[in-house]
Short mmCIF file of C-alpha atoms in Angstrom, two decimals:
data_model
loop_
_atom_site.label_atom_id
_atom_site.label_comp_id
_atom_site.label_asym_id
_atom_site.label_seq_id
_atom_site.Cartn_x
_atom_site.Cartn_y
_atom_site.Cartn_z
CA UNK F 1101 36.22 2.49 5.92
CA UNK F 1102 32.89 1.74 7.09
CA UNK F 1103 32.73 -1.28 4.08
CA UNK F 1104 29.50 -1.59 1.98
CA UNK F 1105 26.43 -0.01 2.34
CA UNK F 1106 24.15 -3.08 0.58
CA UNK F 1107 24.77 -5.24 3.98
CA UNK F 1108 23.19 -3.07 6.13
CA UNK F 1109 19.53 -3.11 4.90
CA UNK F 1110 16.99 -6.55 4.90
CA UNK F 1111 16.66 -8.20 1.28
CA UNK F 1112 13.27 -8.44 2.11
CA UNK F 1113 10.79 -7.22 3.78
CA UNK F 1114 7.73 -9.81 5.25
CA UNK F 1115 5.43 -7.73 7.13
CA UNK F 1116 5.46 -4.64 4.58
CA UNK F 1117 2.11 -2.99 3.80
CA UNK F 1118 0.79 -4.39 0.54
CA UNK F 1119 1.13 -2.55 -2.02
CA UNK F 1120 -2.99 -2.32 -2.93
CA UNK F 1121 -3.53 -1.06 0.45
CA UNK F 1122 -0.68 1.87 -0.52
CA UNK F 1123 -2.92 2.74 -3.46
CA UNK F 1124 -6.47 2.64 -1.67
CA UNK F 1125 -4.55 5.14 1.26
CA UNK F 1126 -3.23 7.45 -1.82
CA UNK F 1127 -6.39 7.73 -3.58
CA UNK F 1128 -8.53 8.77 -0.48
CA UNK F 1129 -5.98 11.34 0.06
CA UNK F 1130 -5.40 12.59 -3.07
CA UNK F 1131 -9.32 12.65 -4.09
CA UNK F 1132 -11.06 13.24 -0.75
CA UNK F 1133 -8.00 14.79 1.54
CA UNK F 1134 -9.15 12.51 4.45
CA UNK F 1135 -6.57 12.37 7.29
CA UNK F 1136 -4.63 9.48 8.50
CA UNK F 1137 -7.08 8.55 11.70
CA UNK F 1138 -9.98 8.91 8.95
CA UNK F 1139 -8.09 6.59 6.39
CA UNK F 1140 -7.26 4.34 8.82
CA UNK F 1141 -11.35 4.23 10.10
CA UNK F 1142 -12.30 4.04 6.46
CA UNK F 1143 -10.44 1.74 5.52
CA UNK F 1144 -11.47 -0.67 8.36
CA UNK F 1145 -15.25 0.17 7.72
CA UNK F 1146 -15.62 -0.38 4.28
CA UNK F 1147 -12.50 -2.57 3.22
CA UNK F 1148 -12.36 -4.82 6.92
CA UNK F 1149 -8.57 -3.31 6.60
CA UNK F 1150 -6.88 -3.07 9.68
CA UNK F 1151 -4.07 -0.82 9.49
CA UNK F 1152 -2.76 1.80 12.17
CA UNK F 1153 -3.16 5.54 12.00
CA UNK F 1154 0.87 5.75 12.63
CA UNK F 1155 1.09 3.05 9.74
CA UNK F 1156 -0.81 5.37 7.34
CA UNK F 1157 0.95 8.22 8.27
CA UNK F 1158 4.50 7.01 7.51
CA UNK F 1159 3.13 6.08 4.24
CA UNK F 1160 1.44 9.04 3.39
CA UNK F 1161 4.81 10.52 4.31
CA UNK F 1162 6.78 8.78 2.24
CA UNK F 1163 4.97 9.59 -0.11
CA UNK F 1164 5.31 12.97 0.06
CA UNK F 1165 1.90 13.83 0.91
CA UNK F 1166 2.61 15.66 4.54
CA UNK F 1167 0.03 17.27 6.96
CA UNK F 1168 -3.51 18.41 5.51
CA UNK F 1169 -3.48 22.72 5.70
CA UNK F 1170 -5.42 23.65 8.90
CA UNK F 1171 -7.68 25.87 6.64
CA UNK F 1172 -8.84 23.05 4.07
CA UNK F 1173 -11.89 22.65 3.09
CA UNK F 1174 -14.06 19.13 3.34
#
């Protein structure tokens, strides 16, 4: 067998996104449906956050909050 599963991931985890920032990028898209680019810019404007666009859109996808509907509204 391949032997156990628990060895093959880190224990930790240094350079993770904190988990405030998580919650600022969930609450602007959950109450203002901004995109990842415009979280990202946001977030750096108002916040002097520096985080990527690709950053904020693996979180907002693991969070199960996928692509914006071409036809929604602002």
């Amino acid at each position: 067998m391949l032997g156990s599963v628990s060895g093959r991931t880190p224990r930790t985890t240094p350079r993770a996104t904190a988990p405030e920032v998580v919650s600022k990028i969930r609450y602007l898209r959950e109450h203002y449906h901004f995109g990842a680019g415009r979280i990202a810019a946001y977030l750096a404007r108002f916040h002097r956050i520096r985080i990527a666009t690709s950053s904020v859109h693996r979180i907002l996808t693991r969070h199960g909050m996928h692509r914006l509907p071409a036809n929604q509204k602002h």
